[in-house]
Coordinates of C-alpha atoms in Angstrom, one line a residue:
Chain Y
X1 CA 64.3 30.4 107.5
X2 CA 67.1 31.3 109.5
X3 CA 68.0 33.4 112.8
X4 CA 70.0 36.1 112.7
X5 CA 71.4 36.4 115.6
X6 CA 70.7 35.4 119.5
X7 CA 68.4 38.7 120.0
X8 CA 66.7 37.6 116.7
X9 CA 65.5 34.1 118.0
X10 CA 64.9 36.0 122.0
X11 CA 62.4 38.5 119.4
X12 CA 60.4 35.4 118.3
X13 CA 60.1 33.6 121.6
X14 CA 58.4 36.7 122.9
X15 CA 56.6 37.5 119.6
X16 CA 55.1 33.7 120.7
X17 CA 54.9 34.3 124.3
X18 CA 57.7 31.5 125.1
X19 CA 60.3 34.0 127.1
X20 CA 59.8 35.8 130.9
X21 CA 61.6 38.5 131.2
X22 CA 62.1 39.0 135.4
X23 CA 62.8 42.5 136.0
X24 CA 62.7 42.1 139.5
X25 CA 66.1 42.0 141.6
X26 CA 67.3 38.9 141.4
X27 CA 70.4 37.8 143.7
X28 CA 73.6 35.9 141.1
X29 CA 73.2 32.5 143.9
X30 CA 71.0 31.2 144.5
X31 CA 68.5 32.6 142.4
X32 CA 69.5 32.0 138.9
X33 CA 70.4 28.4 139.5
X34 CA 67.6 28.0 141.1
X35 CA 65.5 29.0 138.6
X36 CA 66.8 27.4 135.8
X37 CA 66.1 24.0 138.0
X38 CA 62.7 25.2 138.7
X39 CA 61.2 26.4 135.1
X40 CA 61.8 23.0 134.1
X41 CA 60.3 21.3 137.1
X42 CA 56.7 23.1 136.0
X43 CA 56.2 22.1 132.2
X44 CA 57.6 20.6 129.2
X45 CA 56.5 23.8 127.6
X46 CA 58.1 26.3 129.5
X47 CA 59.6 29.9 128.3
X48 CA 62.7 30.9 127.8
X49 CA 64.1 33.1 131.0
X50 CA 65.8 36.5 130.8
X51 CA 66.7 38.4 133.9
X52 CA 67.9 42.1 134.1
X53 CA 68.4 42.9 137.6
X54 CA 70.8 41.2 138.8
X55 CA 72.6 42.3 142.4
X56 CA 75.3 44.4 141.9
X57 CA 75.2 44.4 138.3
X58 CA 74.8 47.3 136.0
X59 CA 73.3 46.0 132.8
X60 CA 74.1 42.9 133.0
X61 CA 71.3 40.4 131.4
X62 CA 71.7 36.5 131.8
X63 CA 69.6 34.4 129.4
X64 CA 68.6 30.7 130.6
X65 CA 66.5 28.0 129.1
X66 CA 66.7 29.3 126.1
X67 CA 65.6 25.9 124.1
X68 CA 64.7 24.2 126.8
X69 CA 61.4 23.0 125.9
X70 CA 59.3 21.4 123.0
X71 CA 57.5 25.0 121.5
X72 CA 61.3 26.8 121.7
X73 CA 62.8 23.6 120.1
X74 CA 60.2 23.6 117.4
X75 CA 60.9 27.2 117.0
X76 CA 64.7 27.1 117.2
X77 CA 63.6 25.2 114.0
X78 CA 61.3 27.3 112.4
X79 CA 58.2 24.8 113.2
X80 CA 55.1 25.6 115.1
X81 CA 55.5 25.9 118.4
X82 CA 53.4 23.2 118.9
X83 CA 54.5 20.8 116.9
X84 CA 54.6 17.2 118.4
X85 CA 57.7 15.8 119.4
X86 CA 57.9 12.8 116.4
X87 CA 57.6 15.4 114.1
X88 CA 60.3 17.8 114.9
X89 CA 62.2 14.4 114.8
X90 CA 61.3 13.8 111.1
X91 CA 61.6 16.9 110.0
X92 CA 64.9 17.4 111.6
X93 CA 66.0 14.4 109.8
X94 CA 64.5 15.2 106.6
X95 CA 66.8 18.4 106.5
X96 CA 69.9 16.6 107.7
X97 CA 69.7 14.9 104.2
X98 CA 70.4 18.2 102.7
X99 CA 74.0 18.0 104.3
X100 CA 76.1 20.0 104.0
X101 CA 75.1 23.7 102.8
X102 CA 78.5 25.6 102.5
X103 CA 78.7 28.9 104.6
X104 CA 78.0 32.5 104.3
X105 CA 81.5 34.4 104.9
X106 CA 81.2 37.9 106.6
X107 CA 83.4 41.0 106.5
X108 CA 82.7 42.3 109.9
X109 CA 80.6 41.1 113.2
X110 CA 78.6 42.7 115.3
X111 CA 80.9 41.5 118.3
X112 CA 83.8 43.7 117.4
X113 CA 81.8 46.6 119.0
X114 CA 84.0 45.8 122.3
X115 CA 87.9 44.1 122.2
X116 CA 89.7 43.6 125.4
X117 CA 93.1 43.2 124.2
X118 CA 94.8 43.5 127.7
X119 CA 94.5 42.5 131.5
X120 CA 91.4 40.6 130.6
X121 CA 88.9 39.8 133.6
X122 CA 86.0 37.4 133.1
X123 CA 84.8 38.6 136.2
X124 CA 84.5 41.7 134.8
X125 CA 83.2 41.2 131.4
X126 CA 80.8 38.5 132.4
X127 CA 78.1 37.9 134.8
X128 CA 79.5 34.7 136.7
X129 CA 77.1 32.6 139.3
X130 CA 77.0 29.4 140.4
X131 CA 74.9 26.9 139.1
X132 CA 74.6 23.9 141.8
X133 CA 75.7 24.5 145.0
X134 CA 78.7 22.2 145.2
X135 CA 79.7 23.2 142.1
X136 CA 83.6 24.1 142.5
X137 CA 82.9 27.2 140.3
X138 CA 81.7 29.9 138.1
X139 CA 80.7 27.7 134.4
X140 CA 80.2 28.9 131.3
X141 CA 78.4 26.1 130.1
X142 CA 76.6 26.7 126.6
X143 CA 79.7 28.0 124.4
X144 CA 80.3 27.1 120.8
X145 CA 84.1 26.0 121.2
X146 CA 86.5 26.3 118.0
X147 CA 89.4 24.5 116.8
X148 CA 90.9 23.7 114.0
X149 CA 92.3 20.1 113.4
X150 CA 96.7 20.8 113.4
X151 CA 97.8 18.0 111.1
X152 CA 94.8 19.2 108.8
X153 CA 94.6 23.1 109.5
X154 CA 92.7 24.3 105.8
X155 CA 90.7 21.1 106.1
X156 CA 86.7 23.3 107.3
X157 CA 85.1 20.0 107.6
X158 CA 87.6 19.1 110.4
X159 CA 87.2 22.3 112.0
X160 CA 85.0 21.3 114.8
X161 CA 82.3 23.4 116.8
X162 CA 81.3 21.4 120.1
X163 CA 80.1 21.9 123.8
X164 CA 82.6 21.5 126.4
X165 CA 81.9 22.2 130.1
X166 CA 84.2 25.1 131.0
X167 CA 85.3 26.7 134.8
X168 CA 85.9 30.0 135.1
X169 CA 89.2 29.3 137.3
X170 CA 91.0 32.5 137.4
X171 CA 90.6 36.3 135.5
X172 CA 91.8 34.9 132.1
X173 CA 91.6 31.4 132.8
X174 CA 89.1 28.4 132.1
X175 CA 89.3 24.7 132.8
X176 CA 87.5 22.4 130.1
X177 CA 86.4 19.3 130.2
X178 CA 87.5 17.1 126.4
X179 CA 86.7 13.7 127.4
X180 CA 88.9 11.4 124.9
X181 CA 85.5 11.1 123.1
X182 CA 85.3 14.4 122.0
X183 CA 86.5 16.0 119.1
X184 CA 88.5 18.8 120.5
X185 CA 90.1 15.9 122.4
X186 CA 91.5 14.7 119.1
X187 CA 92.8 18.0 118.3
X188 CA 93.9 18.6 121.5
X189 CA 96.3 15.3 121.4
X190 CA 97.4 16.3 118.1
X191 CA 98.7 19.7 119.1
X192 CA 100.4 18.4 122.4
X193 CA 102.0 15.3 120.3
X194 CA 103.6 18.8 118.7
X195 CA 104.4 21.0 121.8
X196 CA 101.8 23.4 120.6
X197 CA 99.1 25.0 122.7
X198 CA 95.4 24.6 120.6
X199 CA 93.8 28.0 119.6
X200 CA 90.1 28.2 120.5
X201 CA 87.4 30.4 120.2
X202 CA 84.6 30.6 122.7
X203 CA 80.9 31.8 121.1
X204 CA 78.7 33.0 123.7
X205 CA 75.3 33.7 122.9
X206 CA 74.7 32.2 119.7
X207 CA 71.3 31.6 117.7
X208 CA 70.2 28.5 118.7
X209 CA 70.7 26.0 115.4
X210 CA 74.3 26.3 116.1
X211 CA 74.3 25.6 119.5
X212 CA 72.0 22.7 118.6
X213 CA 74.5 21.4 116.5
X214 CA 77.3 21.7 118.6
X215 CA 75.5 19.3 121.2
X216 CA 75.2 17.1 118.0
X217 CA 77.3 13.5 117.7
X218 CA 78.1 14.5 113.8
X219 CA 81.0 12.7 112.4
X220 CA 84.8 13.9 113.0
X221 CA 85.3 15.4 109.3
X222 CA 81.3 16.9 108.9
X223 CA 81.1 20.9 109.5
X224 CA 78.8 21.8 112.1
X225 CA 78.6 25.1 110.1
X226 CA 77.4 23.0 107.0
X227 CA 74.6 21.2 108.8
X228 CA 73.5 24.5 110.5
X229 CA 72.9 25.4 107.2
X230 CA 70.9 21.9 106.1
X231 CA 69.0 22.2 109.3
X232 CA 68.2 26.2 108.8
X233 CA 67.8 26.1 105.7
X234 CA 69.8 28.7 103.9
X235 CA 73.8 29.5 104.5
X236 CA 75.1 29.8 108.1
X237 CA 77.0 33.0 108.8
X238 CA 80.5 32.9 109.8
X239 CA 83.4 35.8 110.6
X240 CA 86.9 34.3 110.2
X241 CA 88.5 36.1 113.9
X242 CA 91.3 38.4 113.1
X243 CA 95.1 36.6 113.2
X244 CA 93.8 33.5 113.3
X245 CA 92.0 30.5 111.0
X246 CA 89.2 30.1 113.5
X247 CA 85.4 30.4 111.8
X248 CA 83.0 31.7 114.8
X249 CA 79.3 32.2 114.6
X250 CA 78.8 35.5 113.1
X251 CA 76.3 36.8 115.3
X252 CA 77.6 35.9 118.7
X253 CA 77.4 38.1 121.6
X254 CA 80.7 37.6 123.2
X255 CA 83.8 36.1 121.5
X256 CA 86.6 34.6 124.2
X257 CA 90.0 33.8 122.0
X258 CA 92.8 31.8 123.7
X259 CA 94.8 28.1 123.6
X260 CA 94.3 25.4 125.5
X261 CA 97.7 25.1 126.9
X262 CA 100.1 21.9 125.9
X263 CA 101.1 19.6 128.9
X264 CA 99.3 21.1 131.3
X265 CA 96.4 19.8 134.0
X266 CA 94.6 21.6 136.9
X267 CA 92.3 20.4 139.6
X268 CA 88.4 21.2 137.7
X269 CA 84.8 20.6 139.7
X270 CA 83.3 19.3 140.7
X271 CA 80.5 19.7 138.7
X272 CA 77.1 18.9 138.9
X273 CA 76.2 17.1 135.4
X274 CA 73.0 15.9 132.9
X275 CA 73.4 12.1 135.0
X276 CA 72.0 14.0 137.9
X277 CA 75.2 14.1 139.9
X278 CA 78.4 15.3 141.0
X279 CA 81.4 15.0 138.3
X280 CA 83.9 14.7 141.3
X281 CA 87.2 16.6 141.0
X282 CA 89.6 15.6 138.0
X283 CA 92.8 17.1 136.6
X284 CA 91.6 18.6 133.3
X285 CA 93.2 21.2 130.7
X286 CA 94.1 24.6 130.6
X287 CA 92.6 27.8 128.8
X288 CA 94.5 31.1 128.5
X289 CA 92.0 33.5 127.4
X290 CA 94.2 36.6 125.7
X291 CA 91.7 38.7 124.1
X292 CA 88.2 39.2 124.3
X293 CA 85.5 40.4 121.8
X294 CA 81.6 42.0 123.0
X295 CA 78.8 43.8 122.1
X296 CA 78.3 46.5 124.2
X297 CA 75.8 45.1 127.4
X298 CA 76.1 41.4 125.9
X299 CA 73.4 39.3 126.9
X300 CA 75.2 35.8 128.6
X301 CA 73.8 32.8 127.7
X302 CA 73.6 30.0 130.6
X303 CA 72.4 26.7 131.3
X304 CA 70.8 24.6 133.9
X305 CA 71.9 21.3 134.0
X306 CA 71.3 18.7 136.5
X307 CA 69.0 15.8 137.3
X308 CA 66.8 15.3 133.8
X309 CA 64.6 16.6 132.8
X310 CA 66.7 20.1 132.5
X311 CA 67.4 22.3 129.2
X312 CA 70.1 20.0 127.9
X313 CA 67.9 17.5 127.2
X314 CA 65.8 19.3 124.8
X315 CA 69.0 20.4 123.8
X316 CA 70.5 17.1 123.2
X317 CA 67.3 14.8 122.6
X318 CA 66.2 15.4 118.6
X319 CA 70.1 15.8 117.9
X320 CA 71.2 12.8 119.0
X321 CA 68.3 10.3 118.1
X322 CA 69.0 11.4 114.5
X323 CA 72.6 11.1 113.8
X324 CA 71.8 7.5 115.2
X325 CA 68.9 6.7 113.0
X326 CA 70.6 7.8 110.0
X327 CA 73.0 5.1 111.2
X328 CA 70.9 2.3 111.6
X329 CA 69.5 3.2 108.3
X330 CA 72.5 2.9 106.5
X331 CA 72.7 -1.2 108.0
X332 CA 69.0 -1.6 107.9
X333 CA 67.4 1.0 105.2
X334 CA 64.2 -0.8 104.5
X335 CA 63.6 -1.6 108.3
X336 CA 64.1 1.3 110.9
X337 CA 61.5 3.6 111.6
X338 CA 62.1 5.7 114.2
X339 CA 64.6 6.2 117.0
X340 CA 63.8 7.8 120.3
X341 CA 67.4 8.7 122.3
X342 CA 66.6 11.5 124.7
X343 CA 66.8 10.0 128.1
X344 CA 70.0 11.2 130.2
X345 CA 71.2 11.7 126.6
X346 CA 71.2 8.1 125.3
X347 CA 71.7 6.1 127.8
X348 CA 68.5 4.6 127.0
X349 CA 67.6 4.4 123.8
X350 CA 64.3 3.0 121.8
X351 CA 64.2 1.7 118.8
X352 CA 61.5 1.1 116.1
X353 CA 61.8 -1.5 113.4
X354 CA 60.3 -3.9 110.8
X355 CA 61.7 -7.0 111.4
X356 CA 62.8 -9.6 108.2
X357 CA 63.1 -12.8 110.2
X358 CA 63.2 -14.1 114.0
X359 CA 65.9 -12.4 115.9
X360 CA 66.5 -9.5 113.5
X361 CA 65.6 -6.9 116.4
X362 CA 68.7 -8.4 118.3
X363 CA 70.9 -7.4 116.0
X364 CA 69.5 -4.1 115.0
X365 CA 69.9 -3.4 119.4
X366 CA 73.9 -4.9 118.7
X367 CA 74.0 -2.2 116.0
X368 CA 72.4 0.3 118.1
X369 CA 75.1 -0.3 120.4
X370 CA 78.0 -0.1 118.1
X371 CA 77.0 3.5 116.6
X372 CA 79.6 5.8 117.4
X373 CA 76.9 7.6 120.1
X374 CA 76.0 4.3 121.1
X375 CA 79.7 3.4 122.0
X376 CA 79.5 5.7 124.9
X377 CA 76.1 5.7 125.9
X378 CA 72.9 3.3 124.7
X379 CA 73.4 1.3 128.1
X380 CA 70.2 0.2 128.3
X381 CA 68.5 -0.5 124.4
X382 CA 64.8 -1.4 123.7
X383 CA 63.2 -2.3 120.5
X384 CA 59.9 -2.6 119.8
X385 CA 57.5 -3.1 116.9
X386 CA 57.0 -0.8 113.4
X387 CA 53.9 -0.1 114.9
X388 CA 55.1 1.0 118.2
X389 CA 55.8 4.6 118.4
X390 CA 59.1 4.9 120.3
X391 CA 58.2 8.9 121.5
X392 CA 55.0 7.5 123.1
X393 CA 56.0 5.7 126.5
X394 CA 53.1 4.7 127.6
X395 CA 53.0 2.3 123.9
X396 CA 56.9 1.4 125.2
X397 CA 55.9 0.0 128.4
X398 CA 52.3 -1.9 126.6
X399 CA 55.3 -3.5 124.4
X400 CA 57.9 -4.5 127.1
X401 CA 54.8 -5.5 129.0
X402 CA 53.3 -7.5 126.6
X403 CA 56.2 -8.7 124.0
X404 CA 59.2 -8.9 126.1
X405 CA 59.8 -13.1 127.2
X406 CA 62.7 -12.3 129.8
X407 CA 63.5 -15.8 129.0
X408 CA 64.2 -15.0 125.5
X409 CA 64.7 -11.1 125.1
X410 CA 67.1 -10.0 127.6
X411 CA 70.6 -10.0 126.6
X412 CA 73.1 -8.6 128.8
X413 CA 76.6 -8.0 127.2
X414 CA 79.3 -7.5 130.2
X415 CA 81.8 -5.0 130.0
X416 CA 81.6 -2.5 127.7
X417 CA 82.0 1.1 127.4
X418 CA 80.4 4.1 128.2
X419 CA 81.3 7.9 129.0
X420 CA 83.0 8.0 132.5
X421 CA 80.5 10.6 133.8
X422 CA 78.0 7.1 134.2
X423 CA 78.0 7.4 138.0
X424 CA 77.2 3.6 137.8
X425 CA 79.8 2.4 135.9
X426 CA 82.5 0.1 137.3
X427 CA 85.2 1.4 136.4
X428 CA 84.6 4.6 135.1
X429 CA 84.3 4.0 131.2
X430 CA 83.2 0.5 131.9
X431 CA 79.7 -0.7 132.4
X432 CA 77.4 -4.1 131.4
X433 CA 74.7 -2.9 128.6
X434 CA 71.4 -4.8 127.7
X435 CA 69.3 -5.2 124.6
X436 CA 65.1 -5.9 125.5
X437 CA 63.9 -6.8 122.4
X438 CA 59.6 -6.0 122.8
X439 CA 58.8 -6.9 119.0
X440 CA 56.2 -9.7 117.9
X441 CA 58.4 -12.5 117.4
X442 CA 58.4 -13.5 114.0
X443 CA 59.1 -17.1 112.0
X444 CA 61.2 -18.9 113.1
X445 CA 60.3 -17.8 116.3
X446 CA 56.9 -19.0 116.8
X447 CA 56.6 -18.5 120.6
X448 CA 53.4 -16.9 122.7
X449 CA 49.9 -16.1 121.1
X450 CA 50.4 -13.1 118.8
X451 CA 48.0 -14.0 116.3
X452 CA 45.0 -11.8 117.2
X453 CA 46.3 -8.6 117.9
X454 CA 43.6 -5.8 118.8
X455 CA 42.9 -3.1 116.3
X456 CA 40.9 0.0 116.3
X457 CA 37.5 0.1 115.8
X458 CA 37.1 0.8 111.8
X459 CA 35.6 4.7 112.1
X460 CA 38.5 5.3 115.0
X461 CA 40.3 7.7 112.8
X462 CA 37.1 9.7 111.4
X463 CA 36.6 10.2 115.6
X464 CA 39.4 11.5 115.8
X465 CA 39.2 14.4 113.7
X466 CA 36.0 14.9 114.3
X467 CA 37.0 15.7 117.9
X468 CA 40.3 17.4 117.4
X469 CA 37.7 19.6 115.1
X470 CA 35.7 20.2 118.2
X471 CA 38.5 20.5 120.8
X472 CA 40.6 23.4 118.9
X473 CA 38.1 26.1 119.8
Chain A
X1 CA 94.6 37.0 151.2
X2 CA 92.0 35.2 152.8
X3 CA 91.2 31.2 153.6
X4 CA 89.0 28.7 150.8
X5 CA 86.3 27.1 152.4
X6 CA 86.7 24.4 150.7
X7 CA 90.4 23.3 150.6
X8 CA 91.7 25.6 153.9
X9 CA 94.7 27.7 152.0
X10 CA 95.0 30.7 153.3
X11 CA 95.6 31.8 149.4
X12 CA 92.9 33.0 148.0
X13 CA 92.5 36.6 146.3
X14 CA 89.8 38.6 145.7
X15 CA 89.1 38.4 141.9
X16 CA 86.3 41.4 141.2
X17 CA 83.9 43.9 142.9
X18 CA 81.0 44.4 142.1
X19 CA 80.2 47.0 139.4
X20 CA 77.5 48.2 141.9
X21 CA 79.7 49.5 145.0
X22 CA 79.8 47.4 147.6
X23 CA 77.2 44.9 146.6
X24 CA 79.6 42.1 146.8
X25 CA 83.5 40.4 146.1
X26 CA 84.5 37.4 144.4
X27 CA 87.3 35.2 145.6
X28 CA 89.0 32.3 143.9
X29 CA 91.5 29.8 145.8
X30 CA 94.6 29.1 143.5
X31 CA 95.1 25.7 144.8
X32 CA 91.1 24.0 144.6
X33 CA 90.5 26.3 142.1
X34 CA 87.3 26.8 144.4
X35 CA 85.4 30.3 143.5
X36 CA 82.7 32.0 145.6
X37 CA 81.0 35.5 146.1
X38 CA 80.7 37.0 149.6
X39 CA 76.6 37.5 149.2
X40 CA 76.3 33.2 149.2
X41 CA 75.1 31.5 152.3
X42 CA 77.5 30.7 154.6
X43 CA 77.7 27.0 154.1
X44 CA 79.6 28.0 150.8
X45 CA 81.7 30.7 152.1
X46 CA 82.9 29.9 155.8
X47 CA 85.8 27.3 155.8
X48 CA 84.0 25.4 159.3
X49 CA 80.6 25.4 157.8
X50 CA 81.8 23.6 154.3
X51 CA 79.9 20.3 153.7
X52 CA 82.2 17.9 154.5
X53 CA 81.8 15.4 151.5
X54 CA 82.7 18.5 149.4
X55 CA 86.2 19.3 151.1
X56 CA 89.4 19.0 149.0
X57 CA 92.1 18.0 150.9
X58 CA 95.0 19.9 149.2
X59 CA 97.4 16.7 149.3
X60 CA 95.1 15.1 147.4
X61 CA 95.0 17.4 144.2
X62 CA 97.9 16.3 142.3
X63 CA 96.8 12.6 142.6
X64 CA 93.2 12.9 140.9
X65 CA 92.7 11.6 137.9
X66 CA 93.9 13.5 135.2
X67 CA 91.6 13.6 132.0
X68 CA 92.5 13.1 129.3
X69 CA 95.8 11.7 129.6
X70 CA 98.9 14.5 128.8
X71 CA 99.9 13.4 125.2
X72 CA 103.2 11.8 124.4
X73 CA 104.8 14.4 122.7
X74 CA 106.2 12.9 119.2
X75 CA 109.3 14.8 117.7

């Protein structure tokens, strides 16, 4: 099944009781920021918010937390919203084998209600508020950016769809952020190699298995569009923008069009990131936005991001542990089991595997590490046991507290790399990473007394039912 | 015109009104690039009052570090 549009998917979180509307005035700072910090401090299973009084607004709506928990991630799926974690995790990869599923074209979108062609104002058209209170901005911080690869322009595989944090920094102008990681960074060097400014396309307000994917580490030359199609199910809807080759979401609410200009660099942040602090204040590119597209009384999509756990991480958790397991898999396809990368989006990871002989879970952390995700993240890697279910940290910690001979299953390889953003790496882009290997050592590694593990009492299982039975009603 | 509380130019414009008369004003400093609305605490809006770890001194904006690097352009 898929989601129309962003009002569609805001119609089935209330349908399931996972959105608050607040209709009471609300001021743009601090409220909003604040709560988007504090739905997230109260539950893992917290609603979606929508507010519609906002001070000195109109109409103005702003939408926040949108996925930002387990029962809207499961539904941004089309799961239960109860479904547990592990298994939005193998269903999620399950579909990602069905990769790619070639998009639905569109004549029209609903966004051309409204175009701006001239003196365009963001300020205007968009209701802007600070997030964190030293942030050096307004953000919009949950846009589907387009762009098109220049030395490859027809190739739609190359075309990419990411998430780039972007300042409002003047009435048609953004900052963004393209760390040389990025894709758009790659295009982006390929267009000022030529002297060309990049066109983009800003989606704001998109149904959520878009956005989802956009977050996602997918390979340079895989469509986001095509695996927003495995992952919903059925074709993804796209509108090709007028005078240009750019493919945005078809149902967006708000559609910014501009370049990112050649050769230039402007003071940007700070910004206060998903490490849990301040970027600091770099020289980052340019954005000319030249024309805009709306419904009319768009509804803006926002963000909170800060110290975990915020909305990006149930943003970024199921999407990046898959793209890595599928990874490993390809080296170890009889082996992995599982792959659990959601903290402060990777940075620790934990990994679940068979093992074929002694010091097989070292190398499957090594490969861990050389993933391309893992390249700038995956500082700290655990692996642990078939058995040990890496979602479940309370089983982690019995394995790292029970397995783990620091004598034998710490390795600590010095300087390698890691996104800048790492506030403790030294330098930026440069930090040790460590492997922990918590499996049963196996032959020839015959070290401790593993030889009697504890199982469950035989009629454990039967128990169980018999009291989930009784604890449903 | 009107001083950035965060950087001290005496530069920055107002960039909207509120649709709601009166409510409130953004301004945005064309040198920090900081922005702000009128209605926020003072701490964000009043050039003394500024945390001080947050202060951009305006001599050092064009030596931060720029990211990513400007591409070599190749004819």
């Amino acid at each position: 099944m898929a989601y129309k549009d962003f009002r569609d998917f805001l119609d089935t979180l209330k349908k399931e009781g996972q959105i608050l509307t607040i209709e009471d005035e609300v001021m743009p700072e601090p409220d909003l920021g604040s709560a988007g910090r504090a739905i997230n401090n109260v539950s893992d299973k917290s609603p979606a918010l929508l507010f519609t009084n906002i001070h000195g607004y109109n109409n103005a709506k702003v939408a926040m937390n949108v996925i930002g928990s387990w029962p809207n991630h499961a539904l941004m799926m089309g799961l239960p919203k109860n479904t547990p974690v592990k298994e939005q995790f193998f269903e999620f990869a399950r579909r990602w084998d069905n990769y790619p599923v070639p998009v639905e074209r569109m004549d029209s979108a609903p966004f051309q209600e409204v175009v701006v062609n001239e003196d365009v104002n963001l300020f205007d058209i968009l209701p802007l508020f600070r997030l964190n209170q030293y942030d050096g901005g307004f953000y919009i911080d949950k846009a589907c950016v387009i762009s098109r690869d220049p030395s490859d322009p027809d190739n739609f595989g190359k075309q990419n769809v990411g998430i780039y944090r972007i300042q409002v920094k003047g009435k048609d102008s953004l900052g963004i952020q393209p760390v040389p990681q990025h894709d758009i960074a790659i295009h982006f060097r390929l267009a000022e190699e030529r002297g060309e400014n990049l066109p983009v396309a800003l989606a704001i307000g998109c149904e959520p298995v878009i956005t989802t994917m956009a977050g996602a580490p997918i390979g340079y030359d895989q469509s986001e569009y095509e695996m927003a199609g495995a992952i919903q199910g059925e074709p993804y809807k796209v509108f090709t923008l007028p005078g240009t080759n750019l493919d945005v979401p078809w149902g967006a609410e708000v559609i910014l069009e501009g370049e990112i200009l050649a050769g230039v660099r402007e003071f940007e942040g700070p910004f206060g990131e998903f490490t849990g602090h301040y970027s600091g204040g770099r020289r980052m590119p340019e954005i000319r936005i030249k024309r805009v597209y709306h419904r009319k009384n768009p509804i803006f999509e926002h963000l909170y991001i800060g110290m975990p756990w915020t909305e990006t991480d149930y943003m970024v958790g199921v999407n990046t542990c898959v793209p890595i397991y599928q990874q490993l898999k390809e080296a170890f396809p009889n082996e992995i089991v599982a792959v659990n990368a959601m903290y402060t989006h990777g940075l620790v990871a934990i990994v679940s595997t068979k093992k074929r002989y002694g010091g097989f879970a070292k190398a499957v952390g090594m490969r861990t590490l050389t993933t391309p995700h893992g390249l700038g993240y995956c500082k700290l890697v655990i692996v642990v046991d078939e058995t040990v279910d890496p979602f479940n940290l309370p089983q982690v910690m019995w394995a790292l507290s029970t397995k783990m001979h620091p004598a034998h299953d710490v390795i600590i390889l010095p300087d390698m790399s890691v996104m800048p953003l790492d506030p403790g790496a030294n330098p930026p882009g440069i930090t040790h990473k460590m492997i922990l290997d918590a499996t049963t050592p196996v032959a020839p590694e015959t070290r401790g007394h593993y030889s009697q593990p504890l199982d469950s009492p035989v009629a454990t299982e039967k128990w169980e039912k018999i009291f989930q039975d009784l604890l449903k009603n | 015109m009107t001083t950035c509380p965060r950087c001290d130019s005496t530069e920055a414009q107002m960039v909207a009104e509120s649709p709601v008369k009166g409510a409130w004003t953004v301004y945005s400093c064309p040198v920090c690039f900081y922005t702000w609305r009128s209605t926020e605490d003072e701490k964000f809006t009043d050039p003394a009052k500024y945390e001080p770890a947050f202060k951009v001194r305006q001599e050092d904006i064009p030596n931060a570090t720029v990211v990513p690097a400007i591409a070599q352009r190749i004819k």
